XYZ file of C-alpha atoms in Angstrom:
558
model
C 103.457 138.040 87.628
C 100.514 137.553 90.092
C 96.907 138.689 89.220
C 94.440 138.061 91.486
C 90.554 138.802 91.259
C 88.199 140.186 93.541
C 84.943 140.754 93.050
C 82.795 143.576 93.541
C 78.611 143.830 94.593
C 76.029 146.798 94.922
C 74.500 149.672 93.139
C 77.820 151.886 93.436
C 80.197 149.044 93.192
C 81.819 150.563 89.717
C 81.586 154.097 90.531
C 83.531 153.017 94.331
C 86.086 150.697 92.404
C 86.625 153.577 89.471
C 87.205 156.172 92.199
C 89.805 154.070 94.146
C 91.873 153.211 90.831
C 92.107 157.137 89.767
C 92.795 157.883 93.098
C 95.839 158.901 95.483
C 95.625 155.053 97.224
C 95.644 154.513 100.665
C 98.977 155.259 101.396
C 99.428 158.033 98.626
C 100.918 155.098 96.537
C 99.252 156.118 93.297
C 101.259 157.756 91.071
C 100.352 158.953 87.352
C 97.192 156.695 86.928
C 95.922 156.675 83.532
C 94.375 154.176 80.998
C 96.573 152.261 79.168
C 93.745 150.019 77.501
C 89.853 149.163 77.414
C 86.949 147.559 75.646
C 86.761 150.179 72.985
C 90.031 151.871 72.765
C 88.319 155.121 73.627
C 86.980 155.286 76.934
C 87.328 158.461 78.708
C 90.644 158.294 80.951
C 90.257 160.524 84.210
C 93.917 160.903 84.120
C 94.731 161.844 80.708
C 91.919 165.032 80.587
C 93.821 167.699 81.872
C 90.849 170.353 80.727
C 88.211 168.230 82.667
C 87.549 168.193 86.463
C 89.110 164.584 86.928
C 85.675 163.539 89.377
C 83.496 164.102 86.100
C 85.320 162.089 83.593
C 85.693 159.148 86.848
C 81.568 159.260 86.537
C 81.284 159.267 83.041
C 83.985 156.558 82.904
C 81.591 154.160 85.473
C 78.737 155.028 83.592
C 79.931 154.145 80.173
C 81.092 150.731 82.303
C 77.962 150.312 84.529
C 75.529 150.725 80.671
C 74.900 146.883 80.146
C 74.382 146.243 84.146
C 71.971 149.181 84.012
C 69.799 147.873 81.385
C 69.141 144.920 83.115
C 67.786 146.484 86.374
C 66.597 143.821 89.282
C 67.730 141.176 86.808
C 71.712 141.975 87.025
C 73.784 139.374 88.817
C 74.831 139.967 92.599
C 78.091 140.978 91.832
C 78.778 143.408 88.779
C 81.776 144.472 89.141
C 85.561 141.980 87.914
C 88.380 143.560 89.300
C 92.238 142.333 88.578
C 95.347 143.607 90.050
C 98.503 142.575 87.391
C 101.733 142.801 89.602
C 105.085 142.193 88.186
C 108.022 141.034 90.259
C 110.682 144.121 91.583
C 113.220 142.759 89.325
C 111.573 142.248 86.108
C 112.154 144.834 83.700
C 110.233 148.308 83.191
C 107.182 147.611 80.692
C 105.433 150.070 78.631
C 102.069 150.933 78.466
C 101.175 149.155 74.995
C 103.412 146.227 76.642
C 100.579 146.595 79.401
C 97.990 146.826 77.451
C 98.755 143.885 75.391
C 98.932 141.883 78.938
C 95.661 143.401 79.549
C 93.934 142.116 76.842
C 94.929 138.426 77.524
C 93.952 138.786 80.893
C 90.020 140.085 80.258
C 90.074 137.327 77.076
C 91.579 134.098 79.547
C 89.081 134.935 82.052
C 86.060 134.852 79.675
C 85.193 138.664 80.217
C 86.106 139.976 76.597
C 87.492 136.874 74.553
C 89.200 137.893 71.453
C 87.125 139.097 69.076
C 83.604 139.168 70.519
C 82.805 142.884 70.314
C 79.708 142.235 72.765
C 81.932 141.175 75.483
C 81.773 142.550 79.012
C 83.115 146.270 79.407
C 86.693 146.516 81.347
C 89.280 149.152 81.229
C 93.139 148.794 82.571
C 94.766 151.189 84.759
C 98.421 151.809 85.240
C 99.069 153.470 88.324
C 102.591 152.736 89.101
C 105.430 151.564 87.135
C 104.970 147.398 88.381
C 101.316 146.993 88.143
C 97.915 147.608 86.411
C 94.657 146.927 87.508
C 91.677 145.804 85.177
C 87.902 146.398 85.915
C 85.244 145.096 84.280
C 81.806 145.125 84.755
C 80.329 141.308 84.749
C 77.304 141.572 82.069
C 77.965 141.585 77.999
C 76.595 144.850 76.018
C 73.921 141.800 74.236
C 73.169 141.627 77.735
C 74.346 138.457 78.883
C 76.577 137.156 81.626
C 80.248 135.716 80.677
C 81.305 132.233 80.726
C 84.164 132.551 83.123
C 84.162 129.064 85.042
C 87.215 129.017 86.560
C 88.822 132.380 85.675
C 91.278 132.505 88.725
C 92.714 129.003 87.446
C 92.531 130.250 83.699
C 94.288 133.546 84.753
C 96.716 132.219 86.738
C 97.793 130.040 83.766
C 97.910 132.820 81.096
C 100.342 134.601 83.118
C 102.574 132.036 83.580
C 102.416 132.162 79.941
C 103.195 135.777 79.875
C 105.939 135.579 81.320
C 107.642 133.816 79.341
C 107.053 135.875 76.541
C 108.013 138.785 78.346
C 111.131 137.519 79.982
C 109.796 138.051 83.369
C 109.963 136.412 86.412
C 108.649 133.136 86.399
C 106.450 131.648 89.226
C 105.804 128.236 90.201
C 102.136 126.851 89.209
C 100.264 126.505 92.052
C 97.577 123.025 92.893
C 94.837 125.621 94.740
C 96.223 124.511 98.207
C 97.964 127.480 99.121
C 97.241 130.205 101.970
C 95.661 133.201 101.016
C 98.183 136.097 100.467
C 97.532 139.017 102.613
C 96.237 142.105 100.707
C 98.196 145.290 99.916
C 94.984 146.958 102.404
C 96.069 144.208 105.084
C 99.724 145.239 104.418
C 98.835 149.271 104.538
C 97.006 148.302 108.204
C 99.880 146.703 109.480
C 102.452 149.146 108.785
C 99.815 151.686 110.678
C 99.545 149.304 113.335
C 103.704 148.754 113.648
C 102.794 145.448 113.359
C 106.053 143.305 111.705
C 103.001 140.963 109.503
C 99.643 141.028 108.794
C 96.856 140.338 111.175
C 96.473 137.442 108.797
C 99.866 136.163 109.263
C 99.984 136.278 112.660
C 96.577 134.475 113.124
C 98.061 131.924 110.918
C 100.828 130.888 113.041
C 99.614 131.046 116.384
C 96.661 128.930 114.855
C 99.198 126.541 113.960
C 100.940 126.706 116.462
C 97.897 125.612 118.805
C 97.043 122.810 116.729
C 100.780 121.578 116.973
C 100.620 121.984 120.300
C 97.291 120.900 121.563
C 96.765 117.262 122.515
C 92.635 117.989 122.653
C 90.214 120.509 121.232
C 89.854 121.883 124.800
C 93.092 122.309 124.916
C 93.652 124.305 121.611
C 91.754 127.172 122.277
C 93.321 127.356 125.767
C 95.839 127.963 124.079
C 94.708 130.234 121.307
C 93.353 132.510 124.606
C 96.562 132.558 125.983
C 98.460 134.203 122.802
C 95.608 136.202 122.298
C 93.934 135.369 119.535
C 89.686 135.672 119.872
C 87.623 132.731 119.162
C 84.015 133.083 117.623
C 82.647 129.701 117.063
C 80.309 129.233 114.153
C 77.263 127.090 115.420
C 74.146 124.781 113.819
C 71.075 124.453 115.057
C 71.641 121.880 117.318
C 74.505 123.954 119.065
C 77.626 122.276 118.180
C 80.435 124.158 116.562
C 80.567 123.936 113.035
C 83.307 126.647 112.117
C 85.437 128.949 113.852
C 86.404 132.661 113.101
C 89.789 134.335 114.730
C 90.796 137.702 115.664
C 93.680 139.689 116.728
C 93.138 142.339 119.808
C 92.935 145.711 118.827
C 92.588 144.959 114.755
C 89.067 146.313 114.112
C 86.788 147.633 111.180
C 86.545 151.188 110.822
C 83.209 150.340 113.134
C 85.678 149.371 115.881
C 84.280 145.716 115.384
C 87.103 142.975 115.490
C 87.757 141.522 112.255
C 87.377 138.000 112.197
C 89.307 135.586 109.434
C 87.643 132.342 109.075
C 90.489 129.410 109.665
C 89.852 128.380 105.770
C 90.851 131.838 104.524
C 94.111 131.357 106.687
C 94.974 128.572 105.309
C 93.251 125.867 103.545
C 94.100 123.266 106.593
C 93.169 125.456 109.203
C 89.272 125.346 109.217
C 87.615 123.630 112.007
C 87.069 120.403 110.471
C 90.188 119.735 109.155
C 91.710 120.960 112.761
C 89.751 118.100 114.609
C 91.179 116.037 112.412
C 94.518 117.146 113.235
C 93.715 116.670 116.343
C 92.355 113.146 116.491
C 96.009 112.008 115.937
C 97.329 113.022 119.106
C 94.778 111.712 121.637
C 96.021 109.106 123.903
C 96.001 106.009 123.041
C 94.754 103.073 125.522
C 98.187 102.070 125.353
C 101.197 103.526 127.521
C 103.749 105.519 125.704
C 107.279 104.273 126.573
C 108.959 107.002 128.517
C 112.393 108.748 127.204
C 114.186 111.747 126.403
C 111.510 113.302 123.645
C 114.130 115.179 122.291
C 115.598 111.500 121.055
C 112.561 110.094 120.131
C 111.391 113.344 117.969
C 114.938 112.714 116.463
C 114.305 109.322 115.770
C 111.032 109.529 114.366
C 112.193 112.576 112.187
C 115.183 110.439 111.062
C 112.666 107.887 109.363
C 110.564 110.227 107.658
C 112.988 110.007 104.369
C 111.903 106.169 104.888
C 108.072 106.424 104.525
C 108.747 109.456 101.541
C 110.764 107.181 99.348
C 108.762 103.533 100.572
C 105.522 104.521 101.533
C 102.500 105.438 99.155
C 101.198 109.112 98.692
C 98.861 109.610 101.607
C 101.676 108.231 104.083
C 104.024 110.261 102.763
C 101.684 113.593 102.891
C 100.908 112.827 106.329
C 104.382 112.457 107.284
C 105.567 116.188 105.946
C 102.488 117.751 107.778
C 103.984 116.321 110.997
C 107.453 117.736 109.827
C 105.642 121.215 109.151
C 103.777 120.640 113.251
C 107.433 120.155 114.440
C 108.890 123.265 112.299
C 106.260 125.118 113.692
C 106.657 124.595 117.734
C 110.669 124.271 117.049
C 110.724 129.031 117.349
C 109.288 128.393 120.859
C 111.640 126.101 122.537
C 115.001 127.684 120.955
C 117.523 130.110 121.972
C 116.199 133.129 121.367
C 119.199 134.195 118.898
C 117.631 131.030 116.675
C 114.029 131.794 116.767
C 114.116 134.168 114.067
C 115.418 131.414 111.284
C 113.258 128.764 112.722
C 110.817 130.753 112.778
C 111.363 131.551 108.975
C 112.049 128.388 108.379
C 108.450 127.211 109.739
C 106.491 129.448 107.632
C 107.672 128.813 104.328
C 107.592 125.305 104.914
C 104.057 125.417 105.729
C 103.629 125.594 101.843
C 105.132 121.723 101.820
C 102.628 120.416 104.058
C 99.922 120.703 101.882
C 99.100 119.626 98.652
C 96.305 117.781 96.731
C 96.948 114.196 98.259
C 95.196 113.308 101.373
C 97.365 112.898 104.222
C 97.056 110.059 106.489
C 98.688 110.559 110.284
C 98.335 107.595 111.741
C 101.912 106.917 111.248
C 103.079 110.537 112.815
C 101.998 109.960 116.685
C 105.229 109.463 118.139
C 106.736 112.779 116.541
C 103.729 114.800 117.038
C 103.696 114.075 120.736
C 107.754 113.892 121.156
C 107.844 117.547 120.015
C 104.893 118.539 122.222
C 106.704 117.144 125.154
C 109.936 119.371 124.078
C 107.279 122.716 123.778
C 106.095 121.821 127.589
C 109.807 120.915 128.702
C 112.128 122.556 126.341
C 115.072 122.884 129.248
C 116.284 119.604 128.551
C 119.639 119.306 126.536
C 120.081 122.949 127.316
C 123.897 122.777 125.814
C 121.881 122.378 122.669
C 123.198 118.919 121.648
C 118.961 117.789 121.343
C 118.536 120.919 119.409
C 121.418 120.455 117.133
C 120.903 116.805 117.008
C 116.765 117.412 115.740
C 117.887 119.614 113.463
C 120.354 117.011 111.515
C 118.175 115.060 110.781
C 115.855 117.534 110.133
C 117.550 118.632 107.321
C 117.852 115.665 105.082
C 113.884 114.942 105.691
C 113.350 118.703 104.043
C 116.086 117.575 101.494
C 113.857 114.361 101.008
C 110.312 116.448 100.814
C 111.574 118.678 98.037
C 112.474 115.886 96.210
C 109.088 114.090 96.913
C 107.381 116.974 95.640
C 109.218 117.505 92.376
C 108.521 113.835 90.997
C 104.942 115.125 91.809
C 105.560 117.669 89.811
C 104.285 120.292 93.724
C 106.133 123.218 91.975
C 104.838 125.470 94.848
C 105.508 123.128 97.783
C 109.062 122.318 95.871
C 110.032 125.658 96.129
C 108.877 126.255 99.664
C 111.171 122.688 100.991
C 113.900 124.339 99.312
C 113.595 128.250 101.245
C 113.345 126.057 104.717
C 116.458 124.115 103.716
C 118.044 127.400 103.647
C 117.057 128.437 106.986
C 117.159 125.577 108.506
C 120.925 124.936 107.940
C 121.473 128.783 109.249
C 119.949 127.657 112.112
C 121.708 124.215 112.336
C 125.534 125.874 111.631
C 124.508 128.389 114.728
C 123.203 125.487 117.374
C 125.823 122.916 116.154
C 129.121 124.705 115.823
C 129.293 125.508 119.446
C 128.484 121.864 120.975
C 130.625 120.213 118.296
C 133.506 123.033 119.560
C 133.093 121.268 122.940
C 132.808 117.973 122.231
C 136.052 117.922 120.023
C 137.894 119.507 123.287
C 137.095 116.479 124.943
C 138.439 113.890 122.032
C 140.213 110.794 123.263
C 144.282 110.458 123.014
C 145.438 109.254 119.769
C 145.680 105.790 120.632
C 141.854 105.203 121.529
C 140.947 107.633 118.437
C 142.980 104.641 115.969
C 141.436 102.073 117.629
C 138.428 103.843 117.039
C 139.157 104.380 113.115
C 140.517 101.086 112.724
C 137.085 99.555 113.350
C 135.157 102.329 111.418
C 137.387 101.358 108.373
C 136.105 97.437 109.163
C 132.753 98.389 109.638
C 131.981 101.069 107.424
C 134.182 101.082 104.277
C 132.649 102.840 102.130
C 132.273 105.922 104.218
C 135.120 105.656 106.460
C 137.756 107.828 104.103
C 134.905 111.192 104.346
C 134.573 110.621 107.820
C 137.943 110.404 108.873
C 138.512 113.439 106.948
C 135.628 115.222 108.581
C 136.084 118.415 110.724
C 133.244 116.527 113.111
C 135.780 113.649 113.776
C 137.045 114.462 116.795
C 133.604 115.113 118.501
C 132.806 112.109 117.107
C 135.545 110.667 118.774
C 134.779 112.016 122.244
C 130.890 110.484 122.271
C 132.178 107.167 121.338
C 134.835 107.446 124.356
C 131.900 108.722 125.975
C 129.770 105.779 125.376
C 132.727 103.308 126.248
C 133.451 105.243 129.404
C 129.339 104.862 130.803
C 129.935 100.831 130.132
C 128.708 100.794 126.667
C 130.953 98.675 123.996
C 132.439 101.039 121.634
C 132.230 98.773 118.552
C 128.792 97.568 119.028
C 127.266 100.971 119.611
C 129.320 102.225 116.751
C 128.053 99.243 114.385
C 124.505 99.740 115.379
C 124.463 103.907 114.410
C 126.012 102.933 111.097
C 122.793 100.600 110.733
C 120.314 103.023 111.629
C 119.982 104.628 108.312
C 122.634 105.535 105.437
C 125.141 108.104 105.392
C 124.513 108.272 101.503
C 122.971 111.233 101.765
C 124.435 113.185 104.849
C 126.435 116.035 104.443
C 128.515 115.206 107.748
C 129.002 111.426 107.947
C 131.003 112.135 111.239
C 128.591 114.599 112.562
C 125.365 112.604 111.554
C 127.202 109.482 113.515
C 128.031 112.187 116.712
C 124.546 112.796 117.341
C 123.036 109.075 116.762
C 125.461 107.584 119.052
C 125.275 110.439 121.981
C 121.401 109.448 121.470
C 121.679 105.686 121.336
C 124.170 105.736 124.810
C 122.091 108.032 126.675
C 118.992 105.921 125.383
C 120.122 102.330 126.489
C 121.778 102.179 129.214
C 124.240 98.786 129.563
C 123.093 96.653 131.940
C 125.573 94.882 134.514
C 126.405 91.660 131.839
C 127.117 94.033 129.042
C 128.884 96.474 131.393
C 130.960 93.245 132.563
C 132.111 92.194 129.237
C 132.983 95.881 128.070
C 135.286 95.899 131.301
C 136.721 92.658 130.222
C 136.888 94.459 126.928
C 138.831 97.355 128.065
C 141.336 95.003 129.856
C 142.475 94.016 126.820
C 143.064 97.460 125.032
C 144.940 99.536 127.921
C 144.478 102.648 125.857
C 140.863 102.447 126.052
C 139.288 104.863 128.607
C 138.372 103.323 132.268
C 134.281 103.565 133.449
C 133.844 106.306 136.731
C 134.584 104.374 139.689
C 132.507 105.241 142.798
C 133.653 108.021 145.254
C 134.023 105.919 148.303
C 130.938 107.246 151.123
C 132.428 109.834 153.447
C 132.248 108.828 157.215
């Protein structure tokens, strides 16, 4: 059940808000609306008159409401006027109006607009209007002429319908910490069906604004890139000039002026104003140092592979700030796939953005190298274009989402819990679709039997306790080909092999033979053997005749 409050200011805020709830909707959507409930039990209901001209009994209704404001005059508050959408999930069950009304009344008392009891409480009626949700207004000063105590009513709200439905059997949602996005409202939805747009303005702005700050190395450089996928920039200044805030806007969405209709970054989401984007930011300047070149698709892998590490050893902040690099990485992922992938990446990207952010500071100083790996992969995705870096990201990928959902239920993140667990969904659709065709290949190429027992006699040696799954794994024989691989480019079979077992446990991979595929095709195209290491592995293949023999050198054509 999801109530959320909006509040209402000016002299004909009551009489506009009355006139919208006994209305057709914007989209015809309102069907039947009548009273179910209000502060006296007797209020007239502009949908239950049928001997009245409805318009009449709508004024007399936000009269009767707008009496205690009225008396008042220039003393009334700013805004006079609580309103409350009460939404219930499609698949909870049909309630009644007195069922309603009963939900009503908890609402208007949790909020501190009519507590039980006080019969000089605020004034509020509840209107049914379709068979999933009511909407409460109430006007925001007591009939003793007073304002009510509502500190906090979103929070207090929130927490009585989570108590609700319980009681009612209904669909229960996960308590939220205040750090999540602001939902899109059913006006923004309305727009965006008339526009053909697929999302909201909102959502849109929300991802290409993330996707800048993933992307960007500099402020300059985000909102180069913000003009490039359109989005309008209107910086908020101070006095001395410099830019304190920053409003965005879609082309073409516009105010019934035919003014653009800016969303402050905050109102995307709480992580997106301008502050906290500089921040972002600050993490991904260069460093005085130089960055050791490489494949980033290996070193984005590598650095993904130890974020389970820092979640399970490292203290809160660390961990924070390594899941809002995760979320940067989930986010540019869409842009440098296959196009038949970007849908569940894409997916995948926005529900995780509910994991990146939760009460705990995050601290990035420990996220550089994945930050700028996976902007080097947005600038030169064409690398690994058989999708072995792809597939190989993704792996490992998977058990650091595995490893944030856990990190947020022993914080008790219900929200951000949930959200882990919706990307691990898409993220293995995604994974199954990149991975199944380069594991295909690779397994075409497997060694002859002789090289592939050698192999599993020293897997057995090495790696005990996981050598039975793996040698029962469908990714076996593509594991089988990038060690013969790695022997055949000069590398030593059993030390590579040794050193990916070391790298991290398979404890917790759900392919032991595929998690060991990708770590060693990384670790032999990473290190290359140099001539002493490529002498003993030839001296080491002279002694096992079933091994495969390096590439000799085409002899130069005269």
């Amino acid at each position: 059940m999801i109530p959320k409050i909006i509040l209402g200011k000016g002299p004909e805020a009551t009489r506009r808000t009355i006139g919208y709830l006994f209305g057709k909707g914007r989209a015809n959507e309102h069907v039947d609306p009548h009273l179910v409930a209000s502060w006296n039990d007797f209020a007239p209901d502009p949908g239950r008159s049928p001997h009245r001209d409805p318009k009449e009994v709508e004024a007399q209704l936000a009269a009767q409401l707008d009496q205690p404001v009225k008396m008042l005059g220039d003393k009334a508050p700013k805004y006079t006027v609580w309103h409350c959408p009460v939404r219930a999930a499609p698949e909870d069950p049909l309630l009644t109006d007195a069922q309603w009304a009963d939900i009503a009344r908890r609402i208007v008392a949790a909020a501190g607009v009519a507590p039980d009891g006080d019969t000089e409480a605020c004034r509020w009626v509840a209107v049914r209007h379709a068979d999933d949700h009511i909407h409460i207004a109430a006007t925001l000063v007591r009939q003793d002429g007073r304002r009510p105590q509502r500190d906090y009513d979103q929070c207090a709200v929130q927490r009585e319908a989570r108590q609700i439905e319980i009681d009612y059997g209904l669909r229960r949602l996960k308590p939220g910490d205040g750090t999540a996005a602001k939902r899109p409202t059913s006006k923004e939805h309305f727009k965006a069906k008339r526009l053909c747009q697929d999302a909201t303005s909102r959502e849109i702005l929300r991802q290409r604004v993330r996707r800048a700050v993933a992307a960007a190395a500099d402020e300059t450089e985000f909102f180069a890139l913000l003009e490039a996928t359109d989005v309008n920039v209107r910086l908020k200044r101070g006095p001395s000039g410099d830019a304190l805030g920053c409003n965005f806007a879609l082309p073409g969405d516009t105010n019934d002026k035919g003014d653009p209709v800016f969303y402050s970054g905050s109102t995307l989401a709480p992580d997106l104003s301008l502050p906290k984007i500089r921040q972002r930011l600050a993490t991904t300047s260069p460093e005085p140092v130089t960055v050791r070149p490489g494949n980033p698709w290996h070193q984005a892998t590598a650095a993904t592979e130890r974020i389970p590490h820092h979640l399970t050893h490292g203290d809160n902040p660390t961990g924070q700030g390594q899941l809002v690099a995760l979320g940067a990485a989930l986010d540019l992922l869409p842009v440098t796939a296959p196009s038949a992938l970007k849908a569940e990446l894409e997916q995948a990207a926005a529900v995780f953005e509910r994991a990146t952010r939760s009460r705990i500071a995050a601290d990035l100083d420990s996220t550089r190298v994945l930050r700028r790996s996976v902007q080097a992969i947005w600038k030169d995705p064409a690398r690994h274009e058989d999708g072995a870096g792809l597939a190989m990201l993704l792996d490992v990928a998977l058990t650091a989402v595995a490893y944030a959902m856990h990190w947020h239920r022993s914080r008790q993140h219900a929200q951000q819990e949930a959200a882990a667990e919706q990307a691990l969904l898409h993220l293995q659709v995604a994974y199954a679709q990149v991975a199944g065709p380069v594991l295909t290949d690779l397994a075409r190429r497997s060694p002859s039997l002789q090289t592939k027992r050698r192999f599993a006699h020293h897997l057995q040696q090495a790696a005990t306790e996981h050598a039975e799954r793996i040698l029962a794994d469908p990714a076996w024989d593509a594991l089988a080909a990038v060690l013969a691989e790695a022997e055949a480019a000069g590398h030593n079979p059993t030390a590579i092999l040794d050193r990916a077992l070391s790298q991290r446990t398979l404890d917790d991979a759900h392919s032991p033979a595929r998690a060991l595929t990708w770590r060693i095709r990384r670790l032999g195209e990473r290190h290359t053997p140099g001539p002493r290491a490529q002498a003993a592995n030839a001296h080491y293949i002279e002694g096992h005749p079933a091994a495969p023999r390096p590439p000799q050198p085409q002899a130069r054509r005269r």
